[in-house]
Amino acid sequence: MEKTEEKLYFRPEVAENKKANKKGTKRDKRFVKALIFLFSILIIDFIIFWFLRGSTKTTGQYPENVRNESLVCENPNIVYEKVNKINSDNKNLKISMIFLDEKTLSTANLEYKLVFSDYQEAYSAEAISHAQFNLDLQKLGYNSGKFNNKFSILDNELLISLNLSSRTSLDETTQSYFLINNKNNGGFPETLEEYKHNYEDQGFSCVSTSKQ
């Protein structure tokens, strides 16, 4: 009798399962290593943060009592001379100013609002006033963006706004755009109270945060 040779065969699925298990084990190890790394970073950050607590320092001096004060003055009757080619019975001129500790002008904003009967009338007023304003600036040697001016139309309203970025932007030529008159001694107003008197003398009603 001939002997039959027995051969052992592994099922394909068993081999594949072993490979999958090995791959899964490798992924698990990489995942665990990544978690350990991230956790270590968090611990280091926490330690650095803990030791730096309360160690922030600043150099120089800052006046403790300095605070911003505001002044708002309005007049519903005055015609703004820089665009006096237009007018409306329903108008309002408002000037808002910010001061550093009531003594130094920081910024100023002028808003001139005119209400007309309809959009078309407001549209025509915008074209006329915008042209007049720009031409006057050109005559003085300034470009049209001197005061970051804006002319806006909303329905039947025309809003003209000007901005003064700082006290140093004010001079003898530009002071008239913000209706600032010289004091009796010939100089500009300086303090919040002096500016308040300046506008009240021109018929404005003023409100300020000053306690004086």
JSON list of C-alpha atoms in Angstrom, two decimals:
[
{"chain": "A", "resi": 1, "resn": "MET", "atom": "CA", "xyz": [0.00, 0.00, 0.00]},
{"chain": "A", "resi": 2, "resn": "GLU", "atom": "CA", "xyz": [1.16, 3.45, -0.83]},
{"chain": "A", "resi": 3, "resn": "LYS", "atom": "CA", "xyz": [1.33, 5.92, 1.96]},
{"chain": "A", "resi": 4, "resn": "THR", "atom": "CA", "xyz": [-0.67, 9.05, 1.45]},
{"chain": "A", "resi": 5, "resn": "GLU", "atom": "CA", "xyz": [1.18, 12.25, 2.18]},
{"chain": "A", "resi": 6, "resn": "GLU", "atom": "CA", "xyz": [-0.78, 14.53, 4.41]},
{"chain": "A", "resi": 7, "resn": "LYS", "atom": "CA", "xyz": [-0.42, 18.26, 3.87]},
{"chain": "A", "resi": 8, "resn": "LEU", "atom": "CA", "xyz": [-1.63, 20.99, 6.17]},
{"chain": "A", "resi": 9, "resn": "TYR", "atom": "CA", "xyz": [-3.32, 24.00, 4.68]},
{"chain": "A", "resi": 10, "resn": "PHE", "atom": "CA", "xyz": [-4.19, 27.26, 6.48]},
{"chain": "A", "resi": 11, "resn": "ARG", "atom": "CA", "xyz": [-7.49, 28.68, 5.68]},
{"chain": "A", "resi": 12, "resn": "PRO", "atom": "CA", "xyz": [-7.07, 32.00, 3.84]},
{"chain": "A", "resi": 13, "resn": "GLU", "atom": "CA", "xyz": [-9.41, 33.80, 6.22]},
{"chain": "A", "resi": 14, "resn": "VAL", "atom": "CA", "xyz": [-7.32, 32.78, 9.21]},
{"chain": "A", "resi": 15, "resn": "ALA", "atom": "CA", "xyz": [-4.19, 34.31, 7.67]},
{"chain": "A", "resi": 16, "resn": "GLU", "atom": "CA", "xyz": [-6.05, 37.50, 6.80]},
{"chain": "A", "resi": 17, "resn": "ASN", "atom": "CA", "xyz": [-7.39, 37.79, 10.34]},
{"chain": "A", "resi": 18, "resn": "LYS", "atom": "CA", "xyz": [-3.89, 37.53, 11.73]},
{"chain": "A", "resi": 19, "resn": "LYS", "atom": "CA", "xyz": [-2.68, 40.29, 9.42]},
{"chain": "A", "resi": 20, "resn": "ALA", "atom": "CA", "xyz": [-5.64, 42.50, 10.38]},
{"chain": "A", "resi": 21, "resn": "ASN", "atom": "CA", "xyz": [-4.97, 41.92, 14.06]},
{"chain": "A", "resi": 22, "resn": "LYS", "atom": "CA", "xyz": [-1.32, 42.90, 13.61]},
{"chain": "A", "resi": 23, "resn": "LYS", "atom": "CA", "xyz": [-2.33, 46.10, 11.77]},
{"chain": "A", "resi": 24, "resn": "GLY", "atom": "CA", "xyz": [-4.90, 46.91, 14.44]},
{"chain": "A", "resi": 25, "resn": "THR", "atom": "CA", "xyz": [-2.31, 46.41, 17.18]},
{"chain": "A", "resi": 26, "resn": "LYS", "atom": "CA", "xyz": [0.10, 48.78, 15.41]},
{"chain": "A", "resi": 27, "resn": "ARG", "atom": "CA", "xyz": [-2.62, 51.43, 15.05]},
{"chain": "A", "resi": 28, "resn": "ASP", "atom": "CA", "xyz": [-3.51, 51.10, 18.72]},
{"chain": "A", "resi": 29, "resn": "LYS", "atom": "CA", "xyz": [0.12, 51.55, 19.70]},
{"chain": "A", "resi": 30, "resn": "ARG", "atom": "CA", "xyz": [0.45, 54.67, 17.53]},
{"chain": "A", "resi": 31, "resn": "PHE", "atom": "CA", "xyz": [-2.77, 56.06, 19.00]},
{"chain": "A", "resi": 32, "resn": "VAL", "atom": "CA", "xyz": [-1.55, 55.46, 22.56]},
{"chain": "A", "resi": 33, "resn": "LYS", "atom": "CA", "xyz": [1.79, 57.14, 21.76]},
{"chain": "A", "resi": 34, "resn": "ALA", "atom": "CA", "xyz": [-0.03, 60.15, 20.29]},
{"chain": "A", "resi": 35, "resn": "LEU", "atom": "CA", "xyz": [-2.19, 60.47, 23.41]},
{"chain": "A", "resi": 36, "resn": "ILE", "atom": "CA", "xyz": [0.86, 60.29, 25.66]},
{"chain": "A", "resi": 37, "resn": "PHE", "atom": "CA", "xyz": [2.60, 62.97, 23.58]},
{"chain": "A", "resi": 38, "resn": "LEU", "atom": "CA", "xyz": [-0.40, 65.33, 23.69]},
{"chain": "A", "resi": 39, "resn": "PHE", "atom": "CA", "xyz": [-0.85, 64.75, 27.39]},
{"chain": "A", "resi": 40, "resn": "SER", "atom": "CA", "xyz": [2.83, 65.59, 27.96]},
{"chain": "A", "resi": 41, "resn": "ILE", "atom": "CA", "xyz": [2.46, 68.84, 26.01]},
{"chain": "A", "resi": 42, "resn": "LEU", "atom": "CA", "xyz": [-0.57, 69.82, 28.11]},
{"chain": "A", "resi": 43, "resn": "ILE", "atom": "CA", "xyz": [1.34, 69.15, 31.33]},
{"chain": "A", "resi": 44, "resn": "ILE", "atom": "CA", "xyz": [4.29, 71.27, 30.15]},
{"chain": "A", "resi": 45, "resn": "ASP", "atom": "CA", "xyz": [1.97, 74.14, 29.14]},
{"chain": "A", "resi": 46, "resn": "PHE", "atom": "CA", "xyz": [0.23, 73.98, 32.49]},
{"chain": "A", "resi": 47, "resn": "ILE", "atom": "CA", "xyz": [3.54, 74.12, 34.36]},
{"chain": "A", "resi": 48, "resn": "ILE", "atom": "CA", "xyz": [4.71, 77.13, 32.31]},
{"chain": "A", "resi": 49, "resn": "PHE", "atom": "CA", "xyz": [1.39, 78.90, 32.86]},
{"chain": "A", "resi": 50, "resn": "TRP", "atom": "CA", "xyz": [1.52, 78.22, 36.59]},
{"chain": "A", "resi": 51, "resn": "PHE", "atom": "CA", "xyz": [4.99, 79.68, 37.02]},
{"chain": "A", "resi": 52, "resn": "LEU", "atom": "CA", "xyz": [4.17, 82.74, 34.94]},
{"chain": "A", "resi": 53, "resn": "ARG", "atom": "CA", "xyz": [1.06, 83.63, 36.92]},
{"chain": "A", "resi": 54, "resn": "GLY", "atom": "CA", "xyz": [1.19, 87.15, 38.26]},
{"chain": "A", "resi": 55, "resn": "SER", "atom": "CA", "xyz": [4.57, 87.86, 36.71]},
{"chain": "A", "resi": 56, "resn": "THR", "atom": "CA", "xyz": [3.33, 90.29, 34.02]},
{"chain": "A", "resi": 57, "resn": "LYS", "atom": "CA", "xyz": [5.06, 93.65, 34.34]},
{"chain": "A", "resi": 58, "resn": "THR", "atom": "CA", "xyz": [4.62, 96.95, 32.55]},
{"chain": "A", "resi": 59, "resn": "THR", "atom": "CA", "xyz": [7.14, 99.72, 32.19]},
{"chain": "A", "resi": 60, "resn": "GLY", "atom": "CA", "xyz": [6.53, 103.43, 32.23]},
{"chain": "A", "resi": 61, "resn": "GLN", "atom": "CA", "xyz": [3.86, 105.39, 34.01]},
{"chain": "A", "resi": 62, "resn": "TYR", "atom": "CA", "xyz": [0.19, 105.82, 33.28]},
{"chain": "A", "resi": 63, "resn": "PRO", "atom": "CA", "xyz": [-1.79, 108.55, 35.01]},
{"chain": "A", "resi": 64, "resn": "GLU", "atom": "CA", "xyz": [-4.36, 106.82, 37.15]},
{"chain": "A", "resi": 65, "resn": "ASN", "atom": "CA", "xyz": [-6.89, 109.64, 37.12]},
{"chain": "A", "resi": 66, "resn": "VAL", "atom": "CA", "xyz": [-6.95, 110.30, 33.35]},
{"chain": "A", "resi": 67, "resn": "ARG", "atom": "CA", "xyz": [-10.29, 109.41, 31.76]},
{"chain": "A", "resi": 68, "resn": "ASN", "atom": "CA", "xyz": [-12.14, 110.33, 28.61]},
{"chain": "A", "resi": 69, "resn": "GLU", "atom": "CA", "xyz": [-14.85, 112.97, 28.77]},
{"chain": "A", "resi": 70, "resn": "SER", "atom": "CA", "xyz": [-17.36, 113.81, 26.04]},
{"chain": "A", "resi": 71, "resn": "LEU", "atom": "CA", "xyz": [-19.15, 116.90, 24.83]},
{"chain": "A", "resi": 72, "resn": "VAL", "atom": "CA", "xyz": [-22.19, 116.89, 22.51]},
{"chain": "A", "resi": 73, "resn": "CYS", "atom": "CA", "xyz": [-23.66, 120.14, 21.16]},
{"chain": "A", "resi": 74, "resn": "GLU", "atom": "CA", "xyz": [-26.70, 120.46, 18.86]},
{"chain": "A", "resi": 75, "resn": "ASN", "atom": "CA", "xyz": [-28.44, 123.25, 17.00]},
{"chain": "A", "resi": 76, "resn": "PRO", "atom": "CA", "xyz": [-31.58, 122.63, 14.87]},
{"chain": "A", "resi": 77, "resn": "ASN", "atom": "CA", "xyz": [-31.68, 126.14, 13.43]},
{"chain": "A", "resi": 78, "resn": "ILE", "atom": "CA", "xyz": [-28.19, 126.91, 12.17]},
{"chain": "A", "resi": 79, "resn": "VAL", "atom": "CA", "xyz": [-27.22, 126.56, 8.49]},
{"chain": "A", "resi": 80, "resn": "TYR", "atom": "CA", "xyz": [-23.83, 124.93, 8.04]},
{"chain": "A", "resi": 81, "resn": "GLU", "atom": "CA", "xyz": [-21.93, 127.49, 6.00]},
{"chain": "A", "resi": 82, "resn": "LYS", "atom": "CA", "xyz": [-19.73, 124.99, 4.18]},
{"chain": "A", "resi": 83, "resn": "VAL", "atom": "CA", "xyz": [-22.81, 123.70, 2.32]},
{"chain": "A", "resi": 84, "resn": "ASN", "atom": "CA", "xyz": [-25.04, 126.76, 2.51]},
{"chain": "A", "resi": 85, "resn": "LYS", "atom": "CA", "xyz": [-26.27, 126.34, -1.08]},
{"chain": "A", "resi": 86, "resn": "ILE", "atom": "CA", "xyz": [-28.81, 123.88, 0.29]},
{"chain": "A", "resi": 87, "resn": "ASN", "atom": "CA", "xyz": [-31.24, 124.24, 3.19]},
{"chain": "A", "resi": 88, "resn": "SER", "atom": "CA", "xyz": [-34.19, 122.55, 4.84]},
{"chain": "A", "resi": 89, "resn": "ASP", "atom": "CA", "xyz": [-36.69, 123.60, 7.46]},
{"chain": "A", "resi": 90, "resn": "ASN", "atom": "CA", "xyz": [-36.05, 120.26, 9.16]},
{"chain": "A", "resi": 91, "resn": "LYS", "atom": "CA", "xyz": [-32.33, 120.06, 9.94]},
{"chain": "A", "resi": 92, "resn": "ASN", "atom": "CA", "xyz": [-29.92, 119.53, 12.81]},
{"chain": "A", "resi": 93, "resn": "LEU", "atom": "CA", "xyz": [-26.23, 120.23, 13.29]},
{"chain": "A", "resi": 94, "resn": "LYS", "atom": "CA", "xyz": [-24.52, 118.11, 15.95]},
{"chain": "A", "resi": 95, "resn": "ILE", "atom": "CA", "xyz": [-20.90, 118.28, 17.06]},
{"chain": "A", "resi": 96, "resn": "SER", "atom": "CA", "xyz": [-19.46, 115.54, 19.30]},
{"chain": "A", "resi": 97, "resn": "MET", "atom": "CA", "xyz": [-16.05, 115.73, 20.95]},
{"chain": "A", "resi": 98, "resn": "ILE", "atom": "CA", "xyz": [-13.90, 113.45, 23.10]},
{"chain": "A", "resi": 99, "resn": "PHE", "atom": "CA", "xyz": [-11.40, 114.90, 25.58]},
{"chain": "A", "resi": 100, "resn": "LEU", "atom": "CA", "xyz": [-8.60, 113.42, 27.64]},
{"chain": "A", "resi": 101, "resn": "ASP", "atom": "CA", "xyz": [-9.32, 114.32, 31.26]},
{"chain": "A", "resi": 102, "resn": "GLU", "atom": "CA", "xyz": [-11.36, 117.38, 30.17]},
{"chain": "A", "resi": 103, "resn": "LYS", "atom": "CA", "xyz": [-8.19, 119.20, 29.15]},
{"chain": "A", "resi": 104, "resn": "THR", "atom": "CA", "xyz": [-7.11, 117.95, 25.74]},
{"chain": "A", "resi": 105, "resn": "LEU", "atom": "CA", "xyz": [-9.25, 117.54, 22.64]},
{"chain": "A", "resi": 106, "resn": "SER", "atom": "CA", "xyz": [-8.81, 114.02, 21.28]},
{"chain": "A", "resi": 107, "resn": "THR", "atom": "CA", "xyz": [-11.34, 113.64, 18.45]},
{"chain": "A", "resi": 108, "resn": "ALA", "atom": "CA", "xyz": [-14.27, 115.55, 16.99]},
{"chain": "A", "resi": 109, "resn": "ASN", "atom": "CA", "xyz": [-17.18, 114.63, 14.76]},
{"chain": "A", "resi": 110, "resn": "LEU", "atom": "CA", "xyz": [-19.66, 116.88, 12.98]},
{"chain": "A", "resi": 111, "resn": "GLU", "atom": "CA", "xyz": [-23.01, 115.60, 11.67]},
{"chain": "A", "resi": 112, "resn": "TYR", "atom": "CA", "xyz": [-25.33, 117.76, 9.61]},
{"chain": "A", "resi": 113, "resn": "LYS", "atom": "CA", "xyz": [-28.69, 116.16, 8.87]},
{"chain": "A", "resi": 114, "resn": "LEU", "atom": "CA", "xyz": [-31.29, 117.64, 6.53]},
{"chain": "A", "resi": 115, "resn": "VAL", "atom": "CA", "xyz": [-34.72, 116.14, 5.88]},
{"chain": "A", "resi": 116, "resn": "PHE", "atom": "CA", "xyz": [-36.41, 116.83, 2.53]},
{"chain": "A", "resi": 117, "resn": "SER", "atom": "CA", "xyz": [-39.84, 116.12, 1.08]},
{"chain": "A", "resi": 118, "resn": "ASP", "atom": "CA", "xyz": [-38.71, 113.12, -0.97]},
{"chain": "A", "resi": 119, "resn": "TYR", "atom": "CA", "xyz": [-35.70, 111.13, -2.16]},
{"chain": "A", "resi": 120, "resn": "GLN", "atom": "CA", "xyz": [-35.26, 113.13, -5.37]},
{"chain": "A", "resi": 121, "resn": "GLU", "atom": "CA", "xyz": [-34.93, 116.37, -3.44]},
{"chain": "A", "resi": 122, "resn": "ALA", "atom": "CA", "xyz": [-32.40, 114.77, -1.08]},
{"chain": "A", "resi": 123, "resn": "TYR", "atom": "CA", "xyz": [-30.49, 113.39, -4.07]},
{"chain": "A", "resi": 124, "resn": "SER", "atom": "CA", "xyz": [-30.23, 116.84, -5.66]},
{"chain": "A", "resi": 125, "resn": "ALA", "atom": "CA", "xyz": [-29.16, 118.40, -2.36]},
{"chain": "A", "resi": 126, "resn": "GLU", "atom": "CA", "xyz": [-26.42, 115.79, -2.00]},
{"chain": "A", "resi": 127, "resn": "ALA", "atom": "CA", "xyz": [-24.98, 116.57, -5.43]},
{"chain": "A", "resi": 128, "resn": "ILE", "atom": "CA", "xyz": [-25.01, 120.34, -4.83]},
{"chain": "A", "resi": 129, "resn": "SER", "atom": "CA", "xyz": [-23.58, 120.22, -1.30]},
{"chain": "A", "resi": 130, "resn": "HIS", "atom": "CA", "xyz": [-20.93, 117.64, -2.16]},
{"chain": "A", "resi": 131, "resn": "ALA", "atom": "CA", "xyz": [-19.67, 119.74, -5.06]},
{"chain": "A", "resi": 132, "resn": "GLN", "atom": "CA", "xyz": [-19.60, 122.94, -2.98]},
{"chain": "A", "resi": 133, "resn": "PHE", "atom": "CA", "xyz": [-17.75, 121.24, -0.14]},
{"chain": "A", "resi": 134, "resn": "ASN", "atom": "CA", "xyz": [-15.08, 119.70, -2.38]},
{"chain": "A", "resi": 135, "resn": "LEU", "atom": "CA", "xyz": [-14.49, 122.90, -4.34]},
{"chain": "A", "resi": 136, "resn": "ASP", "atom": "CA", "xyz": [-13.94, 124.90, -1.16]},
{"chain": "A", "resi": 137, "resn": "LEU", "atom": "CA", "xyz": [-11.42, 122.33, 0.08]},
{"chain": "A", "resi": 138, "resn": "GLN", "atom": "CA", "xyz": [-9.56, 122.49, -3.22]},
{"chain": "A", "resi": 139, "resn": "LYS", "atom": "CA", "xyz": [-9.33, 126.28, -2.99]},
{"chain": "A", "resi": 140, "resn": "LEU", "atom": "CA", "xyz": [-7.66, 125.86, 0.40]},
{"chain": "A", "resi": 141, "resn": "GLY", "atom": "CA", "xyz": [-5.21, 123.35, -1.03]},
{"chain": "A", "resi": 142, "resn": "TYR", "atom": "CA", "xyz": [-6.74, 120.22, 0.50]},
{"chain": "A", "resi": 143, "resn": "ASN", "atom": "CA", "xyz": [-8.03, 117.08, -1.15]},
{"chain": "A", "resi": 144, "resn": "SER", "atom": "CA", "xyz": [-11.65, 115.96, -0.81]},
{"chain": "A", "resi": 145, "resn": "GLY", "atom": "CA", "xyz": [-10.80, 113.50, 1.98]},
{"chain": "A", "resi": 146, "resn": "LYS", "atom": "CA", "xyz": [-9.37, 116.14, 4.33]},
{"chain": "A", "resi": 147, "resn": "PHE", "atom": "CA", "xyz": [-11.89, 115.40, 7.08]},
{"chain": "A", "resi": 148, "resn": "ASN", "atom": "CA", "xyz": [-12.80, 111.87, 5.99]},
{"chain": "A", "resi": 149, "resn": "ASN", "atom": "CA", "xyz": [-16.11, 113.44, 4.98]},
{"chain": "A", "resi": 150, "resn": "LYS", "atom": "CA", "xyz": [-19.14, 111.37, 4.00]},
{"chain": "A", "resi": 151, "resn": "PHE", "atom": "CA", "xyz": [-22.33, 112.38, 2.21]},
{"chain": "A", "resi": 152, "resn": "SER", "atom": "CA", "xyz": [-25.08, 109.79, 2.68]},
{"chain": "A", "resi": 153, "resn": "ILE", "atom": "CA", "xyz": [-28.70, 109.60, 1.53]},
{"chain": "A", "resi": 154, "resn": "LEU", "atom": "CA", "xyz": [-31.30, 107.57, 3.40]},
{"chain": "A", "resi": 155, "resn": "ASP", "atom": "CA", "xyz": [-34.77, 107.84, 1.91]},
{"chain": "A", "resi": 156, "resn": "ASN", "atom": "CA", "xyz": [-35.45, 111.57, 2.08]},
{"chain": "A", "resi": 157, "resn": "GLU", "atom": "CA", "xyz": [-32.60, 112.42, 4.49]},
{"chain": "A", "resi": 158, "resn": "LEU", "atom": "CA", "xyz": [-29.15, 113.77, 3.70]},
{"chain": "A", "resi": 159, "resn": "LEU", "atom": "CA", "xyz": [-26.44, 113.20, 6.30]},
{"chain": "A", "resi": 160, "resn": "ILE", "atom": "CA", "xyz": [-23.08, 114.97, 6.04]},
{"chain": "A", "resi": 161, "resn": "SER", "atom": "CA", "xyz": [-20.35, 113.95, 8.47]},
{"chain": "A", "resi": 162, "resn": "LEU", "atom": "CA", "xyz": [-16.80, 115.20, 9.12]},
{"chain": "A", "resi": 163, "resn": "ASN", "atom": "CA", "xyz": [-14.12, 113.88, 11.45]},
{"chain": "A", "resi": 164, "resn": "LEU", "atom": "CA", "xyz": [-11.17, 115.50, 13.19]},
{"chain": "A", "resi": 165, "resn": "SER", "atom": "CA", "xyz": [-8.67, 112.88, 14.29]},
{"chain": "A", "resi": 166, "resn": "SER", "atom": "CA", "xyz": [-6.79, 114.95, 16.88]},
{"chain": "A", "resi": 167, "resn": "ARG", "atom": "CA", "xyz": [-6.19, 118.42, 18.30]},
{"chain": "A", "resi": 168, "resn": "THR", "atom": "CA", "xyz": [-3.04, 118.69, 16.20]},
{"chain": "A", "resi": 169, "resn": "SER", "atom": "CA", "xyz": [-5.21, 118.47, 13.06]},
{"chain": "A", "resi": 170, "resn": "LEU", "atom": "CA", "xyz": [-6.83, 121.78, 13.97]},
{"chain": "A", "resi": 171, "resn": "ASP", "atom": "CA", "xyz": [-5.40, 125.00, 12.53]},
{"chain": "A", "resi": 172, "resn": "GLU", "atom": "CA", "xyz": [-6.56, 128.48, 11.57]},
{"chain": "A", "resi": 173, "resn": "THR", "atom": "CA", "xyz": [-7.81, 127.25, 8.21]},
{"chain": "A", "resi": 174, "resn": "THR", "atom": "CA", "xyz": [-9.67, 124.13, 9.29]},
{"chain": "A", "resi": 175, "resn": "GLN", "atom": "CA", "xyz": [-11.18, 125.44, 12.54]},
{"chain": "A", "resi": 176, "resn": "SER", "atom": "CA", "xyz": [-14.09, 126.99, 10.65]},
{"chain": "A", "resi": 177, "resn": "TYR", "atom": "CA", "xyz": [-15.24, 123.54, 9.50]},
{"chain": "A", "resi": 178, "resn": "PHE", "atom": "CA", "xyz": [-15.98, 122.66, 13.13]},
{"chain": "A", "resi": 179, "resn": "LEU", "atom": "CA", "xyz": [-17.28, 126.12, 14.07]},
{"chain": "A", "resi": 180, "resn": "ILE", "atom": "CA", "xyz": [-14.46, 126.77, 16.51]},
{"chain": "A", "resi": 181, "resn": "ASN", "atom": "CA", "xyz": [-13.91, 130.44, 17.28]},
{"chain": "A", "resi": 182, "resn": "ASN", "atom": "CA", "xyz": [-10.78, 131.90, 18.83]},
{"chain": "A", "resi": 183, "resn": "LYS", "atom": "CA", "xyz": [-10.82, 132.91, 22.47]},
{"chain": "A", "resi": 184, "resn": "ASN", "atom": "CA", "xyz": [-10.48, 136.53, 23.51]},
{"chain": "A", "resi": 185, "resn": "ASN", "atom": "CA", "xyz": [-6.71, 136.15, 23.66]},
{"chain": "A", "resi": 186, "resn": "GLY", "atom": "CA", "xyz": [-6.66, 134.86, 20.09]},
{"chain": "A", "resi": 187, "resn": "GLY", "atom": "CA", "xyz": [-5.93, 131.21, 20.85]},
{"chain": "A", "resi": 188, "resn": "PHE", "atom": "CA", "xyz": [-8.04, 128.12, 20.31]},
{"chain": "A", "resi": 189, "resn": "PRO", "atom": "CA", "xyz": [-10.24, 126.73, 23.07]},
{"chain": "A", "resi": 190, "resn": "GLU", "atom": "CA", "xyz": [-8.36, 124.04, 24.99]},
{"chain": "A", "resi": 191, "resn": "THR", "atom": "CA", "xyz": [-10.50, 122.48, 27.69]},
{"chain": "A", "resi": 192, "resn": "LEU", "atom": "CA", "xyz": [-13.92, 120.86, 27.50]},
{"chain": "A", "resi": 193, "resn": "GLU", "atom": "CA", "xyz": [-15.50, 123.84, 29.26]},
{"chain": "A", "resi": 194, "resn": "GLU", "atom": "CA", "xyz": [-13.96, 126.29, 26.81]},
{"chain": "A", "resi": 195, "resn": "TYR", "atom": "CA", "xyz": [-15.35, 124.35, 23.85]},
{"chain": "A", "resi": 196, "resn": "LYS", "atom": "CA", "xyz": [-18.72, 124.16, 25.54]},
{"chain": "A", "resi": 197, "resn": "HIS", "atom": "CA", "xyz": [-18.81, 127.94, 25.91]},
{"chain": "A", "resi": 198, "resn": "ASN", "atom": "CA", "xyz": [-17.67, 128.28, 22.29]},
{"chain": "A", "resi": 199, "resn": "TYR", "atom": "CA", "xyz": [-20.72, 126.39, 21.00]},
{"chain": "A", "resi": 200, "resn": "GLU", "atom": "CA", "xyz": [-23.24, 127.74, 23.48]},
{"chain": "A", "resi": 201, "resn": "ASP", "atom": "CA", "xyz": [-22.30, 131.27, 22.41]},
{"chain": "A", "resi": 202, "resn": "GLN", "atom": "CA", "xyz": [-23.36, 130.24, 18.87]},
{"chain": "A", "resi": 203, "resn": "GLY", "atom": "CA", "xyz": [-26.78, 129.00, 19.98]},
{"chain": "A", "resi": 204, "resn": "PHE", "atom": "CA", "xyz": [-25.99, 125.32, 20.55]},
{"chain": "A", "resi": 205, "resn": "SER", "atom": "CA", "xyz": [-27.41, 123.27, 23.39]},
{"chain": "A", "resi": 206, "resn": "CYS", "atom": "CA", "xyz": [-24.59, 121.25, 24.97]},
{"chain": "A", "resi": 207, "resn": "VAL", "atom": "CA", "xyz": [-24.39, 118.21, 27.20]},
{"chain": "A", "resi": 208, "resn": "SER", "atom": "CA", "xyz": [-21.15, 116.88, 28.69]},
{"chain": "A", "resi": 209, "resn": "THR", "atom": "CA", "xyz": [-19.91, 114.22, 31.06]},
{"chain": "A", "resi": 210, "resn": "SER", "atom": "CA", "xyz": [-17.88, 116.82, 32.94]},
{"chain": "A", "resi": 211, "resn": "LYS", "atom": "CA", "xyz": [-18.81, 117.30, 36.60]},
{"chain": "A", "resi": 212, "resn": "GLN", "atom": "CA", "xyz": [-17.97, 121.00, 36.47]}
]
